[in-house]
mmCIF file of C-alpha atoms and ligand atoms in Angstrom:
data_model
loop_
_atom_site.group_PDB
_atom_site.id
_atom_site.type_symbol
_atom_site.label_atom_id
_atom_site.label_comp_id
_atom_site.label_asym_id
_atom_site.label_seq_id
_atom_site.Cartn_x
_atom_site.Cartn_y
_atom_site.Cartn_z
ATOM 1 C CA MET A 1 17.030 -5.413 22.236
ATOM 2 C CA ILE A 2 15.492 -3.813 19.185
ATOM 3 C CA ARG A 3 12.659 -1.282 19.213
ATOM 4 C CA LEU A 4 9.877 -2.324 16.834
ATOM 5 C CA ALA A 5 6.799 -0.530 15.559
ATOM 6 C CA ARG A 6 5.220 -3.834 14.524
ATOM 7 C CA ALA A 7 5.840 -7.276 13.073
ATOM 8 C CA HIS A 8 3.733 -9.413 10.821
ATOM 9 C CA PHE A 9 3.669 -12.827 9.132
ATOM 10 C CA PRO A 10 2.647 -13.833 6.503
ATOM 11 C CA VAL A 11 3.249 -10.829 4.249
ATOM 12 C CA THR A 12 3.219 -11.266 0.473
ATOM 13 C CA VAL A 13 3.552 -7.629 -0.616
ATOM 14 C CA LEU A 14 6.997 -6.466 0.587
ATOM 15 C CA GLY A 15 9.421 -8.696 -1.272
ATOM 16 C CA PRO A 16 9.058 -11.996 -3.116
ATOM 17 C CA GLY A 17 7.193 -14.952 -1.636
ATOM 18 C CA THR A 18 5.788 -15.197 1.864
ATOM 19 C CA ARG A 19 7.681 -13.126 4.397
ATOM 20 C CA LEU A 20 8.120 -12.086 7.984
ATOM 21 C CA VAL A 21 8.176 -8.276 8.078
ATOM 22 C CA LEU A 22 9.633 -6.281 10.976
ATOM 23 C CA TRP A 23 9.073 -2.515 11.112
ATOM 24 C CA THR A 24 11.667 -0.796 13.287
ATOM 25 C CA GLN A 25 10.650 2.201 15.379
ATOM 26 C CA GLY A 26 12.302 5.586 14.920
ATOM 27 C CA CYS A 27 12.975 7.647 11.800
ATOM 28 C CA SER A 28 14.458 11.140 11.695
ATOM 29 C CA LEU A 29 14.335 11.524 7.898
ATOM 30 C CA ALA A 30 10.831 13.040 7.911
ATOM 31 C CA CYS A 31 9.938 12.506 4.249
ATOM 32 C CA ARG A 32 7.013 14.677 3.196
ATOM 33 C CA GLY A 33 4.048 12.380 2.547
ATOM 34 C CA CYS A 34 5.421 9.462 4.636
ATOM 35 C CA MET A 35 2.616 6.955 5.249
ATOM 36 C CA SER A 36 4.274 5.649 8.435
ATOM 37 C CA ARG A 37 4.551 8.747 10.607
ATOM 38 C CA ASP A 38 3.680 6.595 13.591
ATOM 39 C CA THR A 39 7.157 5.029 13.253
ATOM 40 C CA TRP A 40 9.051 8.336 13.582
ATOM 41 C CA ASP A 41 9.201 8.704 17.379
ATOM 42 C CA PRO A 42 12.286 6.769 18.568
ATOM 43 C CA ASP A 43 10.762 6.339 22.033
ATOM 44 C CA ALA A 44 7.490 4.803 20.834
ATOM 45 C CA GLY A 45 6.998 1.200 19.754
ATOM 46 C CA THR A 46 8.028 -1.824 21.795
ATOM 47 C CA PRO A 47 11.496 -3.021 22.784
ATOM 48 C CA VAL A 48 11.825 -6.682 21.769
ATOM 49 C CA PRO A 49 14.690 -9.027 22.712
ATOM 50 C CA LEU A 50 16.635 -10.236 19.689
ATOM 51 C CA GLU A 51 16.344 -13.823 20.907
ATOM 52 C CA SER A 52 12.533 -13.555 20.653
ATOM 53 C CA LEU A 53 12.747 -12.328 17.074
ATOM 54 C CA THR A 54 15.199 -15.068 16.152
ATOM 55 C CA ALA A 55 12.770 -17.607 17.605
ATOM 56 C CA VAL A 56 9.903 -16.112 15.568
ATOM 57 C CA TRP A 57 12.069 -16.214 12.431
ATOM 58 C CA ARG A 58 12.900 -19.864 13.124
ATOM 59 C CA ASP A 59 9.193 -20.652 13.547
ATOM 60 C CA VAL A 60 8.112 -18.890 10.369
ATOM 61 C CA LEU A 61 10.878 -20.595 8.380
ATOM 62 C CA ALA A 62 9.490 -23.903 9.630
ATOM 63 C CA ALA A 63 6.052 -22.689 8.492
ATOM 64 C CA GLY A 64 7.360 -22.020 4.973
ATOM 65 C CA ALA A 65 8.515 -18.378 5.019
ATOM 66 C CA THR A 66 10.708 -17.516 2.050
ATOM 67 C CA GLY A 67 12.125 -14.235 3.298
ATOM 68 C CA LEU A 68 12.593 -11.595 5.981
ATOM 69 C CA THR A 69 11.931 -7.920 5.267
ATOM 70 C CA ILE A 70 13.260 -5.296 7.673
ATOM 71 C CA SER A 71 11.564 -1.955 7.159
ATOM 72 C CA GLY A 72 10.800 1.101 9.232
ATOM 73 C CA GLY A 73 11.016 3.612 10.546
ATOM 74 C CA GLU A 74 14.649 3.754 9.598
ATOM 75 C CA PRO A 75 16.487 0.509 10.403
ATOM 76 C CA LEU A 76 19.939 2.139 10.250
ATOM 77 C CA GLU A 77 19.005 4.313 13.248
ATOM 78 C CA GLN A 78 19.282 1.124 15.340
ATOM 79 C CA ALA A 79 22.305 -0.141 13.442
ATOM 80 C CA ARG A 80 23.877 -2.218 16.185
ATOM 81 C CA ALA A 81 20.678 -4.083 17.054
ATOM 82 C CA VAL A 82 19.745 -4.545 13.384
ATOM 83 C CA ALA A 83 23.259 -5.887 12.649
ATOM 84 C CA GLU A 84 22.799 -8.497 15.376
ATOM 85 C CA LEU A 85 19.363 -9.347 14.015
ATOM 86 C CA VAL A 86 20.673 -9.723 10.447
ATOM 87 C CA ASP A 87 23.561 -11.921 11.642
ATOM 88 C CA ALA A 88 21.258 -14.159 13.679
ATOM 89 C CA ALA A 89 18.583 -14.327 10.969
ATOM 90 C CA GLY A 90 21.206 -15.180 8.354
ATOM 91 C CA ALA A 91 22.624 -17.980 10.501
ATOM 92 C CA GLU A 92 19.164 -19.504 11.062
ATOM 93 C CA ARG A 93 18.336 -19.158 7.379
ATOM 94 C CA ASP A 94 21.586 -20.916 6.358
ATOM 95 C CA ARG A 95 20.761 -23.745 8.739
ATOM 96 C CA LEU A 96 17.048 -24.159 8.000
ATOM 97 C CA ALA A 97 16.113 -22.651 4.626
ATOM 98 C CA PRO A 98 19.085 -21.507 2.511
ATOM 99 C CA GLY A 99 16.802 -20.138 -0.229
ATOM 100 C CA ALA A 100 15.143 -17.571 2.025
ATOM 101 C CA ASP A 101 16.418 -14.016 1.588
ATOM 102 C CA ILE A 102 16.818 -10.929 3.754
ATOM 103 C CA LEU A 103 15.638 -7.589 2.325
ATOM 104 C CA LEU A 104 16.214 -4.279 4.098
ATOM 105 C CA TYR A 105 14.488 -0.961 3.395
ATOM 106 C CA THR A 106 16.388 2.215 4.208
ATOM 107 C CA GLY A 107 15.504 5.836 3.526
ATOM 108 C CA HIS A 108 19.173 6.633 2.977
ATOM 109 C CA GLU A 109 20.481 7.159 -0.518
ATOM 110 C CA PRO A 110 23.280 4.922 -1.850
ATOM 111 C CA ALA A 111 25.971 7.616 -1.336
ATOM 112 C CA GLU A 112 24.820 8.116 2.282
ATOM 113 C CA ILE A 113 24.897 4.365 2.846
ATOM 114 C CA THR A 114 28.477 4.218 1.580
ATOM 115 C CA GLU A 115 29.418 6.947 4.084
ATOM 116 C CA ARG A 116 27.574 5.201 6.899
ATOM 117 C CA ALA A 117 29.398 1.943 6.155
ATOM 118 C CA ALA A 118 32.313 3.419 8.134
ATOM 119 C CA ASP A 119 30.211 2.382 11.141
ATOM 120 C CA PRO A 120 31.061 -1.319 11.705
ATOM 121 C CA ALA A 121 27.413 -2.095 12.557
ATOM 122 C CA VAL A 122 26.212 -0.683 9.230
ATOM 123 C CA ALA A 123 28.980 -2.598 7.428
ATOM 124 C CA ARG A 124 27.736 -5.795 9.096
ATOM 125 C CA ILE A 125 24.190 -5.090 7.944
ATOM 126 C CA LEU A 126 25.352 -4.471 4.385
ATOM 127 C CA ALA A 127 27.338 -7.712 4.439
ATOM 128 C CA GLY A 128 24.379 -9.690 5.750
ATOM 129 C CA VAL A 129 21.404 -8.606 3.658
ATOM 130 C CA ASP A 130 20.637 -10.042 0.220
ATOM 131 C CA ALA A 131 18.995 -6.909 -1.153
ATOM 132 C CA LEU A 132 18.350 -3.291 -0.262
ATOM 133 C CA ILE A 133 15.637 -0.845 -1.211
ATOM 134 C CA THR A 134 17.141 2.623 -0.797
ATOM 135 C CA GLY A 135 16.160 6.240 -0.757
ATOM 136 C CA ARG A 136 13.746 8.770 0.763
ATOM 137 C CA TYR A 137 10.113 8.730 -0.201
ATOM 138 C CA ARG A 138 9.758 11.662 -2.622
ATOM 139 C CA ALA A 139 6.091 12.534 -2.986
ATOM 140 C CA GLY A 140 6.539 14.193 -6.383
ATOM 141 C CA LEU A 141 8.218 11.192 -8.004
ATOM 142 C CA GLU A 142 5.309 8.846 -8.557
ATOM 143 C CA THR A 143 6.211 5.300 -9.648
ATOM 144 C CA SER A 144 4.667 1.974 -10.534
ATOM 145 C CA LEU A 145 7.898 0.076 -9.684
ATOM 146 C CA ILE A 146 7.138 -2.862 -7.429
ATOM 147 C CA TRP A 147 7.729 -2.417 -3.672
ATOM 148 C CA ARG A 148 8.792 1.214 -4.106
ATOM 149 C CA GLY A 149 6.948 4.400 -3.233
ATOM 150 C CA SER A 150 8.797 6.846 -5.464
ATOM 151 C CA ALA A 151 10.817 6.619 -8.642
ATOM 152 C CA ASN A 152 14.156 7.499 -6.996
ATOM 153 C CA GLN A 153 14.073 4.411 -4.775
ATOM 154 C CA LEU A 154 16.429 1.678 -5.947
ATOM 155 C CA LEU A 155 16.204 -2.089 -5.555
ATOM 156 C CA LEU A 156 19.803 -3.270 -5.159
ATOM 157 C CA PRO A 157 20.591 -6.999 -4.948
ATOM 158 C CA ARG A 158 23.807 -7.558 -2.950
ATOM 159 C CA THR A 159 24.453 -11.308 -2.835
ATOM 160 C CA ALA A 160 24.211 -14.197 -5.305
ATOM 161 C CA LEU A 161 20.910 -15.171 -3.667
ATOM 162 C CA GLY A 162 19.767 -11.557 -3.864
ATOM 163 C CA HIS A 163 20.529 -11.431 -7.583
ATOM 164 C CA ARG A 164 18.703 -14.722 -8.146
ATOM 165 C CA ARG A 165 15.605 -13.562 -6.307
ATOM 166 C CA TYR A 166 15.450 -9.859 -7.140
ATOM 167 C CA ALA A 167 16.996 -9.247 -10.584
ATOM 168 C CA ARG A 168 13.661 -9.792 -12.320
ATOM 169 C CA TYR A 169 11.958 -7.226 -10.076
ATOM 170 C CA ILE A 170 14.343 -4.292 -10.504
ATOM 171 C CA ASP A 171 12.258 -2.827 -13.324
ATOM 172 C CA HIS A 172 9.042 -4.744 -12.690
ATOM 173 C CA ARG A 173 5.892 -2.610 -12.822
ATOM 174 C CA PRO A 174 2.772 -4.559 -11.850
ATOM 175 C CA ALA A 175 -0.593 -3.227 -12.995
ATOM 176 C CA ARG A 176 -1.605 -2.706 -9.334
ATOM 177 C CA ALA A 177 0.544 -2.065 -6.292
ATOM 178 C CA PRO A 178 0.538 -5.181 -4.099
ATOM 179 C CA VAL A 179 -1.081 -4.338 -0.751
ATOM 180 C CA GLN A 180 -2.535 -6.410 2.061
ATOM 181 C CA VAL A 181 -5.087 -5.387 4.682
ATOM 182 C CA ARG A 182 -5.137 -6.747 8.209
ATOM 183 C CA VAL A 183 -7.521 -5.916 11.018
ATOM 184 C CA GLU A 184 -5.877 -5.802 14.438
ATOM 185 C CA HIS A 185 -8.018 -5.064 17.509
ATOM 186 C CA ASP A 186 -9.198 -1.478 16.876
ATOM 187 C CA ALA A 187 -6.831 -0.753 13.962
ATOM 188 C CA VAL A 188 -6.682 -1.569 10.278
ATOM 189 C CA LEU A 189 -3.180 -2.223 9.010
ATOM 190 C CA LEU A 190 -2.472 -1.567 5.351
ATOM 191 C CA ILE A 191 0.700 -3.472 4.421
ATOM 192 C CA GLY A 192 2.639 -2.702 1.258
ATOM 193 C CA VAL A 193 3.538 0.406 -0.719
ATOM 194 C CA PRO A 194 0.341 1.998 -2.056
ATOM 195 C CA ARG A 195 0.371 4.202 -5.127
ATOM 196 C CA ARG A 196 -0.424 7.882 -5.070
ATOM 197 C CA GLY A 197 -4.056 8.656 -4.326
ATOM 198 C CA MET A 198 -4.817 5.194 -2.961
ATOM 199 C CA LEU A 199 -4.982 6.243 0.695
ATOM 200 C CA THR A 200 -7.271 9.187 -0.067
ATOM 201 C CA ALA A 201 -9.476 6.915 -2.180
ATOM 202 C CA LEU A 202 -9.566 4.395 0.668
ATOM 203 C CA GLU A 203 -10.647 7.044 3.177
ATOM 204 C CA ARG A 204 -13.320 8.275 0.757
ATOM 205 C CA GLU A 205 -14.584 4.719 0.244
ATOM 206 C CA LEU A 206 -14.772 4.149 4.004
ATOM 207 C CA VAL A 207 -16.676 7.391 4.557
ATOM 208 C CA GLY A 208 -19.061 6.351 1.761
ATOM 209 C CA ARG A 209 -19.776 3.207 3.781
ATOM 210 C CA GLY A 210 -20.294 5.122 6.996
ATOM 211 C CA ILE A 211 -16.887 4.327 8.487
ATOM 212 C CA THR A 212 -14.771 7.231 9.734
ATOM 213 C CA ALA A 213 -11.025 6.685 9.905
ATOM 214 C CA GLY A 214 -9.810 8.250 13.165
ATOM 215 C CA GLU A 215 -6.049 8.592 13.501
ATOM 216 C CA VAL A 216 -4.182 7.504 10.381
ATOM 217 C CA SER A 217 -0.442 6.923 10.112
ATOM 218 C CA TRP A 218 -0.003 9.167 7.066
ATOM 219 C CA ARG A 219 -1.179 12.395 8.761
ATOM 220 C CA PRO A 220 0.364 14.264 11.686
ATOM 221 C CA THR A 221 -1.445 13.697 14.975
ATOM 222 C CA ALA A 222 -2.517 16.545 17.244
ATOM 223 C CA ALA A 223 0.647 15.790 19.236
ATOM 224 C CA GLY A 224 2.846 16.282 16.221
HETATM 225 S S1 LIG B 301 9.144 7.255 4.188
HETATM 226 FE FE1 LIG B 301 10.498 5.903 5.397
HETATM 227 S S2 LIG B 301 12.428 7.053 5.494
HETATM 228 FE FE2 LIG B 301 10.864 8.530 4.917
HETATM 229 S S3 LIG B 301 10.120 9.420 6.848
HETATM 230 FE FE3 LIG B 301 8.787 7.687 6.368
HETATM 231 S S4 LIG B 301 9.660 5.989 7.502
HETATM 232 FE FE4 LIG B 301 11.257 7.548 7.360
#
């Protein structure tokens, strides 16, 4: 069982191609300016059986997905479940679509990841993913690097497939940050890594059109 904040397919803004993205629930790193504060509480979100996620992954591969992105929250805070997910997703990928990659976001810095690799579950994750994006979100370190929120965050290919798919993006700086908007019931989901000022500008634009954003994931709620 893995606790998820949300899942979405197709996503075209968090890694190359068309991807399934899973956001794990729970993050204790508390970066100032985090836009996903709703993923911090480890008891929130929804527990999902790994078999269900593997079945979804299989289905989206059949529908043409070219990658899986695991983000958060902080995926390494559920290391054992994420290791099982990465193993299962890798096996399905090898069987059905060998060109599809697995990308994992973590707020840990490379030196912290090396320390954490003493945990066999973390070592399994590191062995199974094709690329990592590492590091805390640091509000003062603005960047235009693709898929990253601050300049300290590193894109690190780990496998031959990872190098093939990601090498060209390590220093890639698109003119605009890729973001996607999805409306879900009574919520608007902004997918991607927006640049500084974009969320404030979005709120201002909505207010200008008579729409008031209620709770937003990048501000503390009354409960904390
Ligand atoms: S930016 Fe990522 S690592 Fe930092 S607090 Fe938010 S979810 Fe956690």
